[in-house]
Amino acid sequence: TGHFQSVAVERHELAEGYRLVFNIQEVAILDEIRFVGNRKLRRGKLLKTIQAKERSPLQDFALKLDAQAIEDAYREKGYPFVEVSAKTVFKEGKLAAVYTISEGPKTRIKSITFVGRHAFSRRELLKIMRTKRRRLIWLGGKYDALALELDAVHVRQKYQTAGWLDATVAKKLDYSDDKSDIYITLFI
């Protein structure tokens, strides 16, 4: 049912029969969820992101999964250097889950460079990519590692479809000193 951490049965033989002892360890009930260091994602968004709920049983593995889910939510918003740690604190008879978030800088794509492209123009290659460089302060340029990986596959497929069957695409990422800008180079 998810309400017990472990259940063990001990059988003791007695002259008049057996005595069974059930050792039951309940799963702790979570009283409070706290987030420390979250400036860019609000508490409500983070609560929707995690599995743990207040006044519900807390499984040991849930904290690690929730920390990963929080990191994924930050990465979707352009914070690739986010780090989240999770721990439980038992104070005054209350159990709290505490997620400590180190957001790191928001990273924007400053440039995308192609090295070794001869068959297609830069514009043609950028057109098939989901990854875009920042155009204005508020428009575009969000870094998504998975999208860039898929973009590299799409570029390779474009070359292979056009007859360059042995085409490969490698990528290199360079960051500004404060890690707020990323410079992407694709080697074809």
XYZ file of N, CA, C and O in Angstrom:
752
model
N 0.819 -1.205 0.000
C 0.000 0.000 0.000
C 0.856 1.260 0.000
O 0.339 2.333 -0.127
N 2.158 1.093 0.215
C 3.034 2.249 0.242
C 3.109 2.935 1.584
O 3.804 3.924 1.740
N 2.419 2.413 2.607
C 2.414 3.044 3.918
C 3.430 2.427 4.872
O 3.602 2.914 5.973
N 4.085 1.324 4.433
C 5.046 0.656 5.302
C 6.400 0.561 4.623
O 6.497 0.172 3.466
N 7.443 0.928 5.360
C 8.816 0.830 4.877
C 9.225 -0.634 4.808
O 9.809 -1.083 3.845
N 8.906 -1.373 5.878
C 9.218 -2.799 5.901
C 8.272 -3.518 6.852
O 7.752 -2.934 7.802
N 8.071 -4.799 6.568
C 7.268 -5.670 7.414
C 8.054 -6.967 7.550
O 8.424 -7.584 6.549
N 8.333 -7.360 8.795
C 9.056 -8.609 9.046
C 8.277 -9.425 10.067
O 7.663 -8.880 10.992
N 8.286 -10.729 9.882
C 7.569 -11.627 10.791
C 8.585 -12.538 11.467
O 9.439 -13.130 10.816
N 8.475 -12.610 12.791
C 9.310 -13.532 13.559
C 8.406 -14.600 14.156
O 7.335 -14.296 14.683
N 8.854 -15.866 14.072
C 8.067 -16.961 14.640
C 8.869 -17.559 15.791
O 10.033 -17.929 15.614
N 8.237 -17.609 16.940
C 8.871 -18.177 18.132
C 8.068 -19.402 18.555
O 6.846 -19.334 18.724
N 8.763 -20.528 18.736
C 8.087 -21.763 19.145
C 7.959 -21.774 20.659
O 8.917 -21.545 21.391
N 6.749 -22.024 21.123
C 6.448 -22.114 22.550
C 5.909 -23.506 22.844
O 5.501 -24.232 21.927
N 5.850 -23.886 24.116
C 5.331 -25.200 24.503
C 3.885 -25.358 24.062
O 3.465 -26.439 23.628
N 3.103 -24.303 24.149
C 1.684 -24.381 23.803
C 1.382 -23.964 22.360
O 0.232 -23.827 21.972
N 2.391 -23.729 21.538
C 2.167 -23.353 20.144
C 3.247 -22.395 19.655
O 4.410 -22.522 20.001
N 2.823 -21.455 18.880
C 3.751 -20.472 18.310
C 3.332 -19.063 18.692
O 2.149 -18.777 18.891
N 4.309 -18.218 18.786
C 4.038 -16.801 18.961
C 4.627 -16.089 17.754
O 5.792 -16.274 17.412
N 3.785 -15.315 17.067
C 4.217 -14.536 15.906
C 4.400 -13.088 16.325
O 3.538 -12.506 16.981
N 5.523 -12.517 15.922
C 5.798 -11.112 16.204
C 5.948 -10.408 14.860
O 6.755 -10.813 14.021
N 5.145 -9.395 14.659
C 5.202 -8.601 13.434
C 5.941 -7.306 13.731
O 5.518 -6.532 14.589
N 7.055 -7.112 13.038
C 7.813 -5.863 13.150
C 7.476 -5.015 11.933
O 7.823 -5.371 10.804
N 6.816 -3.913 12.191
C 6.359 -3.047 11.111
C 7.015 -1.683 11.265
O 6.988 -1.083 12.341
N 7.625 -1.222 10.168
C 8.207 0.111 10.157
C 7.398 0.954 9.169
O 7.373 0.685 7.970
N 6.707 1.942 9.710
C 5.876 2.789 8.861
C 6.732 3.742 8.030
O 7.816 4.139 8.445
N 6.199 4.112 6.892
C 6.818 5.157 6.089
C 6.467 6.481 6.758
O 5.332 6.703 7.193
N 7.444 7.356 6.860
C 7.221 8.645 7.505
C 6.238 9.488 6.692
O 6.232 9.457 5.466
N 5.407 10.220 7.399
C 4.452 11.134 6.764
C 5.107 12.512 6.686
O 5.606 13.038 7.684
N 5.103 13.069 5.491
C 5.739 14.355 5.242
C 4.821 15.489 5.692
O 3.678 15.586 5.249
N 5.318 16.322 6.588
C 4.524 17.433 7.113
C 4.726 18.726 6.342
O 3.814 19.544 6.253
N 5.932 18.902 5.777
C 6.235 20.183 5.145
C 7.244 19.990 4.012
O 8.114 19.131 4.088
N 7.112 20.809 2.974
C 8.075 20.832 1.869
C 8.636 22.240 1.777
O 7.875 23.210 1.717
N 9.977 22.328 1.800
C 10.632 23.632 1.727
C 11.595 23.667 0.546
O 12.256 22.674 0.251
N 11.668 24.828 -0.081
C 12.621 25.071 -1.156
C 13.527 26.222 -0.724
O 13.038 27.263 -0.297
N 14.826 26.014 -0.842
C 15.798 27.033 -0.454
C 16.612 27.387 -1.699
O 17.134 26.506 -2.374
N 16.693 28.682 -2.018
C 17.523 29.142 -3.125
C 16.796 29.285 -4.449
O 17.402 29.610 -5.453
N 15.510 29.040 -4.466
C 14.755 29.168 -5.725
C 14.323 30.615 -5.927
O 13.475 31.115 -5.235
N 14.959 31.263 -6.903
C 14.587 32.635 -7.233
C 13.832 32.687 -8.555
O 12.958 33.515 -8.744
N 14.171 31.798 -9.478
C 13.596 31.871 -10.831
C 12.348 31.026 -11.009
O 11.528 31.327 -11.869
N 12.182 29.966 -10.252
C 10.956 29.162 -10.311
C 10.241 29.278 -8.972
O 10.838 29.064 -7.918
N 8.982 29.599 -9.035
C 8.205 29.812 -7.813
C 7.846 28.484 -7.136
O 7.829 27.439 -7.756
N 7.517 28.595 -5.876
C 7.148 27.431 -5.061
C 6.029 26.616 -5.712
O 6.092 25.391 -5.762
N 5.003 27.286 -6.226
C 3.873 26.584 -6.841
C 4.308 25.732 -8.023
O 3.861 24.589 -8.179
N 5.189 26.259 -8.863
C 5.708 25.514 -10.016
C 6.521 24.314 -9.551
O 6.404 23.216 -10.092
N 7.348 24.519 -8.524
C 8.171 23.425 -8.019
C 7.319 22.339 -7.370
O 7.596 21.149 -7.527
N 6.275 22.730 -6.660
C 5.383 21.728 -6.052
C 4.702 20.868 -7.111
O 4.484 19.675 -6.905
N 4.374 21.468 -8.254
C 3.772 20.692 -9.343
C 4.784 19.763 -10.004
O 4.408 18.763 -10.607
N 6.060 20.098 -9.885
C 7.129 19.339 -10.531
C 7.468 18.053 -9.776
O 7.849 17.066 -10.386
N 7.334 18.072 -8.460
C 7.791 16.939 -7.642
C 6.652 15.976 -7.317
O 5.479 16.319 -7.408
N 7.039 14.755 -6.933
C 6.076 13.719 -6.560
C 5.663 13.821 -5.089
O 4.542 13.478 -4.744
N 6.578 14.235 -4.222
C 6.292 14.326 -2.793
C 5.163 15.330 -2.552
O 5.098 16.376 -3.190
N 4.287 14.980 -1.631
C 3.175 15.849 -1.256
C 3.099 15.921 0.261
O 3.352 14.938 0.954
N 2.726 17.087 0.751
C 2.556 17.240 2.198
C 1.415 16.347 2.674
O 0.441 16.126 1.960
N 1.570 15.817 3.899
C 0.615 14.908 4.537
C 0.465 13.589 3.783
O -0.593 12.980 3.769
N 1.550 13.174 3.116
C 1.588 11.901 2.392
C 2.828 11.131 2.816
O 3.795 11.715 3.286
N 2.812 9.802 2.632
C 4.007 9.019 2.951
C 5.189 9.444 2.081
O 5.020 9.758 0.911
N 6.373 9.445 2.683
C 7.581 9.832 1.957
C 8.476 8.614 1.798
O 8.945 8.041 2.778
N 8.696 8.209 0.566
C 9.593 7.093 0.268
C 11.019 7.628 0.156
O 11.235 8.742 -0.307
N 11.988 6.800 0.549
C 13.394 7.225 0.531
C 13.855 7.671 -0.857
O 14.542 8.671 -1.007
N 13.501 6.924 -1.871
C 13.972 7.213 -3.224
C 13.297 8.433 -3.832
O 13.799 9.014 -4.780
N 12.148 8.838 -3.290
C 11.373 9.941 -3.865
C 12.146 11.260 -3.858
O 12.036 12.053 -4.795
N 12.928 11.516 -2.823
C 13.671 12.773 -2.743
C 14.665 12.906 -3.895
O 14.799 13.973 -4.484
N 15.360 11.815 -4.222
C 16.338 11.865 -5.310
C 15.641 12.086 -6.649
O 16.112 12.854 -7.493
N 14.515 11.411 -6.847
C 13.756 11.603 -8.086
C 13.235 13.029 -8.189
O 13.254 13.638 -9.264
N 12.760 13.562 -7.073
C 12.254 14.937 -7.065
C 13.366 15.948 -7.336
O 13.160 16.924 -8.061
N 14.549 15.729 -6.768
C 15.673 16.636 -7.016
C 16.011 16.641 -8.507
O 16.249 17.700 -9.093
N 15.982 15.468 -9.141
C 16.250 15.382 -10.576
C 15.158 16.104 -11.373
O 15.442 16.799 -12.346
N 13.904 15.953 -10.956
C 12.791 16.622 -11.644
C 12.924 18.141 -11.554
O 12.635 18.862 -12.514
N 13.367 18.638 -10.407
C 13.576 20.083 -10.242
C 14.701 20.555 -11.164
O 14.578 21.587 -11.836
N 15.795 19.790 -11.221
C 16.894 20.150 -12.124
C 16.417 20.182 -13.568
O 16.754 21.099 -14.326
N 15.604 19.212 -13.961
C 15.070 19.176 -15.331
C 14.210 20.405 -15.621
O 14.285 20.984 -16.703
N 13.393 20.816 -14.655
C 12.546 22.001 -14.835
C 13.391 23.256 -15.030
O 13.073 24.108 -15.868
N 14.476 23.372 -14.269
C 15.373 24.521 -14.428
C 16.090 24.477 -15.774
O 16.255 25.504 -16.432
N 16.520 23.299 -16.189
C 17.209 23.189 -17.479
C 16.289 23.595 -18.627
O 16.724 24.203 -19.594
N 15.008 23.247 -18.512
C 14.036 23.656 -19.534
C 13.929 25.172 -19.624
O 13.602 25.718 -20.672
N 14.204 25.860 -18.535
C 14.137 27.321 -18.498
C 15.463 27.985 -18.830
O 15.598 29.198 -18.739
N 16.481 27.179 -19.193
C 17.759 27.756 -19.610
C 18.809 27.847 -18.521
O 19.715 28.673 -18.615
N 18.723 26.990 -17.501
C 19.697 26.976 -16.412
C 20.429 25.627 -16.396
O 20.140 24.760 -15.574
N 21.394 25.419 -17.314
C 22.039 24.106 -17.413
C 22.977 23.762 -16.252
O 23.343 22.612 -16.078
N 23.357 24.735 -15.446
C 24.292 24.487 -14.354
C 23.599 24.331 -13.001
O 24.254 24.350 -11.961
N 22.289 24.163 -12.992
C 21.539 24.020 -11.750
C 21.980 22.764 -11.001
O 22.318 21.746 -11.606
N 22.000 22.868 -9.679
C 22.273 21.721 -8.814
C 21.251 21.734 -7.693
O 20.992 22.788 -7.099
N 20.668 20.577 -7.422
C 19.650 20.456 -6.381
C 20.037 19.316 -5.452
O 20.358 18.218 -5.900
N 19.998 19.598 -4.164
C 20.191 18.544 -3.170
C 18.918 18.465 -2.336
O 18.212 19.466 -2.165
N 18.639 17.279 -1.845
C 17.421 17.079 -1.059
C 17.772 16.342 0.229
O 18.639 15.458 0.238
N 17.115 16.723 1.295
C 17.318 16.034 2.567
C 16.036 16.132 3.388
O 15.159 16.954 3.099
N 15.945 15.279 4.386
C 14.817 15.362 5.310
C 15.316 15.928 6.627
O 16.453 15.677 7.040
N 14.468 16.715 7.254
C 14.778 17.314 8.547
C 13.631 16.981 9.483
O 12.457 17.202 9.151
N 13.971 16.422 10.636
C 12.964 16.086 11.641
C 13.140 17.039 12.804
O 14.180 17.041 13.464
N 12.163 17.922 13.000
C 12.277 18.941 14.037
C 10.932 19.105 14.729
O 9.900 19.259 14.058
N 10.965 19.067 16.056
C 9.767 19.245 16.875
C 8.649 18.298 16.441
O 7.485 18.687 16.349
N 9.009 17.057 16.169
C 8.010 16.055 15.812
C 7.460 16.177 14.403
O 6.504 15.485 14.048
N 8.036 17.042 13.595
C 7.556 17.253 12.219
C 8.650 16.862 11.232
O 9.820 17.167 11.438
N 8.245 16.210 10.137
C 9.180 15.810 9.097
C 9.045 16.769 7.921
O 7.950 16.985 7.401
N 10.166 17.342 7.514
C 10.180 18.271 6.376
C 11.150 17.764 5.320
O 12.214 17.228 5.642
N 10.764 17.917 4.063
C 11.675 17.671 2.940
C 12.213 19.035 2.532
O 11.442 19.966 2.283
N 13.539 19.160 2.469
C 14.166 20.428 2.131
C 14.972 20.237 0.847
O 15.880 19.409 0.791
N 14.610 21.004 -0.172
C 15.315 20.977 -1.453
C 16.144 22.247 -1.541
O 15.598 23.350 -1.543
N 17.465 22.101 -1.603
C 18.362 23.246 -1.703
C 18.786 23.377 -3.162
O 19.335 22.438 -3.741
N 18.509 24.557 -3.734
C 18.699 24.792 -5.159
C 19.788 25.831 -5.383
O 19.725 26.930 -4.837
N 20.774 25.457 -6.182
C 21.792 26.397 -6.643
C 21.528 26.573 -8.141
O 21.858 25.702 -8.945
N 20.888 27.676 -8.498
C 20.393 27.859 -9.867
C 21.495 28.014 -10.906
O 21.364 27.539 -12.031
N 22.554 28.681 -10.572
C 23.576 28.983 -11.574
C 23.047 30.039 -12.534
O 21.899 30.476 -12.439
N 23.857 30.460 -13.488
C 23.425 31.522 -14.407
C 22.472 30.991 -15.473
O 22.533 29.819 -15.848
N 21.610 31.867 -15.951
C 20.791 31.542 -17.110
C 21.696 31.652 -18.328
O 22.394 32.641 -18.502
N 21.700 30.615 -19.134
C 22.602 30.565 -20.272
C 21.828 30.763 -21.564
O 20.808 30.119 -21.783
N 22.307 31.667 -22.398
C 21.704 31.931 -23.707
C 22.704 31.619 -24.800
O 23.908 31.790 -24.626
N 22.202 31.191 -25.936
C 23.063 30.871 -27.072
C 23.455 32.169 -27.768
O 22.596 32.903 -28.256
N 24.724 32.446 -27.778
C 25.242 33.673 -28.388
C 25.499 33.482 -29.879
O 25.257 34.385 -30.670
N 26.005 32.282 -30.253
C 26.271 32.053 -31.675
C 26.241 30.559 -31.987
O 26.478 29.730 -31.113
N 25.936 30.267 -33.258
C 26.009 28.907 -33.788
C 26.876 28.975 -35.033
O 26.574 29.721 -35.968
N 27.974 28.231 -35.023
C 28.931 28.245 -36.121
C 29.019 26.851 -36.728
O 29.010 25.854 -36.001
N 29.105 26.793 -38.048
C 29.283 25.526 -38.750
C 30.690 25.503 -39.328
O 31.082 26.433 -40.025
N 31.434 24.441 -39.072
C 32.769 24.266 -39.625
C 32.708 23.068 -40.567
O 32.243 21.999 -40.187
N 33.134 23.269 -41.806
C 33.159 22.182 -42.775
C 31.894 22.055 -43.603
O 31.714 21.090 -44.325
N 31.008 23.013 -43.532
C 29.780 22.953 -44.344
C 30.114 23.495 -45.726
O 30.614 24.606 -45.875
N 29.874 22.684 -46.735
C 30.156 23.128 -48.098
C 28.925 22.970 -48.983
O 28.731 23.749 -49.900
N 28.104 22.006 -48.693
C 26.974 21.696 -49.571
C 25.771 22.595 -49.315
O 24.988 22.850 -50.228
N 25.625 23.063 -48.102
C 24.438 23.844 -47.747
C 24.852 25.169 -47.116
O 25.885 25.256 -46.455
N 24.001 26.153 -47.288
C 24.286 27.454 -46.679
C 23.995 27.393 -45.184
O 23.275 26.511 -44.696
N 24.555 28.335 -44.476
C 24.313 28.451 -43.033
C 22.826 28.581 -42.769
O 22.281 27.955 -41.875
N 22.173 29.387 -43.572
C 20.733 29.625 -43.419
C 19.937 28.327 -43.581
O 18.994 28.070 -42.820
N 20.295 27.497 -44.584
C 19.594 26.228 -44.801
C 19.727 25.299 -43.592
O 18.769 24.636 -43.212
N 20.910 25.277 -43.023
C 21.132 24.409 -41.869
C 20.409 24.935 -40.626
O 19.794 24.169 -39.882
N 20.467 26.239 -40.414
C 19.769 26.820 -39.263
C 18.263 26.616 -39.360
O 17.580 26.471 -38.341
N 17.750 26.589 -40.578
C 16.313 26.438 -40.784
C 15.788 25.093 -40.279
O 14.649 25.007 -39.810
N 16.601 24.041 -40.347
C 16.145 22.724 -39.902
C 16.413 22.479 -38.418
O 16.028 21.454 -37.872
N 17.058 23.440 -37.766
C 17.406 23.283 -36.351
C 16.383 23.951 -35.442
O 15.850 25.011 -35.758
N 16.129 23.317 -34.314
C 15.269 23.914 -33.291
C 16.070 24.896 -32.424
O 15.537 25.868 -31.915
N 17.356 24.611 -32.282
C 18.231 25.482 -31.494
C 18.453 26.788 -32.255
O 18.792 26.778 -33.425
N 18.235 27.890 -31.575
C 18.393 29.214 -32.188
C 19.260 30.079 -31.283
O 19.245 29.943 -30.068
N 19.964 31.019 -31.889
C 20.750 31.955 -31.084
C 19.841 33.071 -30.582
O 18.769 33.322 -31.138
N 20.296 33.752 -29.560
C 19.541 34.869 -29.000
C 19.536 36.026 -29.985
O 20.571 36.463 -30.470
N 18.356 36.523 -30.312
C 18.230 37.643 -31.246
C 18.103 38.969 -30.499
O 18.766 39.922 -30.801
N 17.221 38.994 -29.556
C 17.050 40.174 -28.709
C 17.220 39.718 -27.272
O 17.279 38.521 -26.988
N 17.241 40.632 -26.359
C 17.453 40.282 -24.953
C 16.437 39.252 -24.480
O 16.758 38.348 -23.747
N 15.204 39.360 -24.906
C 14.151 38.485 -24.406
C 13.704 37.420 -25.411
O 12.840 36.620 -25.118
N 14.279 37.369 -26.581
C 13.783 36.489 -27.636
C 14.807 35.435 -28.047
O 15.880 35.756 -28.540
N 14.460 34.171 -27.833
C 15.258 33.057 -28.319
C 16.555 32.845 -27.565
O 16.854 33.543 -26.607
N 17.277 31.834 -28.012
C 18.584 31.566 -27.461
C 18.613 30.662 -26.251
O 19.667 30.482 -25.647
N 17.483 30.049 -25.892
C 17.474 29.160 -24.735
C 18.208 27.873 -25.084
O 17.936 27.247 -26.105
N 19.142 27.462 -24.248
C 19.927 26.262 -24.498
C 19.186 25.031 -23.980
O 18.766 24.982 -22.828
N 19.030 24.049 -24.859
C 18.411 22.775 -24.510
C 19.313 21.685 -25.089
O 19.425 21.538 -26.314
N 19.966 20.932 -24.222
C 20.943 19.920 -24.652
C 20.303 18.869 -25.558
O 20.894 18.463 -26.565
N 19.095 18.423 -25.226
C 18.425 17.412 -26.040
C 18.079 17.952 -27.424
O 18.275 17.271 -28.436
N 17.601 19.179 -27.483
C 17.269 19.793 -28.780
C 18.527 19.911 -29.641
O 18.475 19.638 -30.853
N 19.650 20.285 -29.045
C 20.890 20.402 -29.807
C 21.333 19.032 -30.319
O 21.809 18.906 -31.450
N 21.165 18.017 -29.521
C 21.508 16.654 -29.938
C 20.672 16.244 -31.152
O 21.178 15.691 -32.125
N 19.380 16.525 -31.091
C 18.493 16.208 -32.218
C 18.840 17.054 -33.447
O 18.764 16.563 -34.578
N 19.207 18.295 -33.230
C 19.613 19.156 -34.343
C 20.833 18.585 -35.066
O 20.906 18.605 -36.298
N 21.791 18.078 -34.308
C 22.980 17.473 -34.919
C 22.581 16.271 -35.775
O 23.105 16.069 -36.874
N 21.610 15.501 -35.297
C 21.102 14.355 -36.076
C 20.432 14.843 -37.358
O 20.650 14.291 -38.437
N 19.626 15.898 -37.259
C 18.941 16.429 -38.444
C 19.929 16.958 -39.490
O 19.733 16.765 -40.695
N 20.969 17.625 -39.038
C 21.982 18.138 -39.969
C 22.679 16.963 -40.658
O 22.863 16.961 -41.881
N 23.050 15.947 -39.868
C 23.698 14.766 -40.461
C 22.778 14.105 -41.485
O 23.203 13.750 -42.581
N 21.495 13.959 -41.146
C 20.540 13.338 -42.069
C 20.379 14.158 -43.349
O 20.231 13.596 -44.431
N 20.420 15.475 -43.234
C 20.312 16.330 -44.426
C 21.473 16.052 -45.374
O 21.278 15.927 -46.581
N 22.664 15.955 -44.828
C 23.836 15.647 -45.652
C 23.742 14.239 -46.237
O 24.025 14.027 -47.416
N 23.323 13.284 -45.435
C 23.238 11.904 -45.910
C 22.168 11.752 -46.987
O 22.373 11.034 -47.968
N 21.061 12.440 -46.837
C 19.994 12.402 -47.842
C 20.467 12.999 -49.159
O 20.051 12.568 -50.235
N 21.356 13.974 -49.078
C 21.877 14.631 -50.283
C 23.040 13.857 -50.913
O 23.616 14.315 -51.893
N 23.379 12.697 -50.348
C 24.403 11.866 -50.965
C 25.698 11.723 -50.197
O 26.540 10.914 -50.562
N 25.918 12.477 -49.157
C 27.122 12.359 -48.342
C 26.843 11.335 -47.246
O 26.554 11.670 -46.095
N 26.893 10.062 -47.611
C 26.485 8.978 -46.718
C 27.380 8.828 -45.497
O 26.938 8.326 -44.458
N 28.622 9.238 -45.607
C 29.533 9.111 -44.467
C 29.630 10.402 -43.643
O 30.522 10.549 -42.812
N 28.687 11.309 -43.833
C 28.701 12.585 -43.100
C 28.503 12.344 -41.606
O 27.717 11.494 -41.194
N 29.241 13.086 -40.822
C 29.087 13.059 -39.368
C 29.006 14.492 -38.862
O 29.471 15.420 -39.527
N 28.422 14.654 -37.710
C 28.323 15.974 -37.091
C 28.774 15.852 -35.643
O 28.247 15.033 -34.883
N 29.761 16.647 -35.272
C 30.235 16.714 -33.888
C 29.964 18.127 -33.386
O 29.883 19.068 -34.179
N 29.821 18.262 -32.086
C 29.540 19.587 -31.541
C 30.528 19.943 -30.452
O 31.064 19.072 -29.777
N 30.760 21.239 -30.333
C 31.634 21.768 -29.294
C 30.909 22.945 -28.653
O 30.351 23.789 -29.362
N 30.911 22.989 -27.334
C 30.273 24.070 -26.600
C 31.336 24.858 -25.850
O 32.160 24.284 -25.142
N 31.322 26.163 -26.027
C 32.206 27.050 -25.283
C 31.328 28.041 -24.525
O 30.283 28.472 -25.034
N 31.766 28.388 -23.316
C 30.990 29.298 -22.471
C 31.771 30.570 -22.208
O 33.008 30.556 -22.148
N 31.043 31.664 -21.996
C 31.688 32.904 -21.560
C 32.197 32.685 -20.130
O 31.821 31.712 -19.472
N 33.023 33.584 -19.649
C 33.603 33.429 -18.313
C 32.543 33.304 -17.227
O 32.703 32.524 -16.293
N 31.453 34.058 -17.351
C 30.406 33.984 -16.330
C 29.349 32.915 -16.652
O 28.359 32.783 -15.951
N 29.571 32.150 -17.717
C 28.713 31.041 -18.158
C 27.310 31.482 -18.565
O 26.396 30.671 -18.654
N 27.123 32.758 -18.843
C 25.803 33.237 -19.257
C 25.613 33.139 -20.769
O 24.477 33.172 -21.248
N 26.704 33.041 -21.516
C 26.633 32.916 -22.981
C 27.267 31.605 -23.401
O 28.293 31.189 -22.847
N 26.655 30.982 -24.402
C 27.188 29.741 -24.942
C 27.443 29.930 -26.428
O 26.648 30.565 -27.125
N 28.570 29.407 -26.895
C 28.959 29.479 -28.292
C 28.999 28.041 -28.802
O 29.793 27.229 -28.323
N 28.148 27.729 -29.763
C 28.029 26.370 -30.283
C 28.746 26.284 -31.622
O 28.549 27.123 -32.494
N 29.579 25.252 -31.753
C 30.240 24.969 -33.023
C 29.873 23.563 -33.440
O 30.024 22.619 -32.661
N 29.353 23.427 -34.672
C 29.048 22.119 -35.244
C 30.073 21.825 -36.327
O 30.246 22.611 -37.259
N 30.753 20.705 -36.209
C 31.769 20.265 -37.163
C 31.156 19.224 -38.083
O 30.699 18.185 -37.614
N 31.138 19.502 -39.380
C 30.524 18.597 -40.365
C 31.618 17.938 -41.169
O 32.538 18.572 -41.628
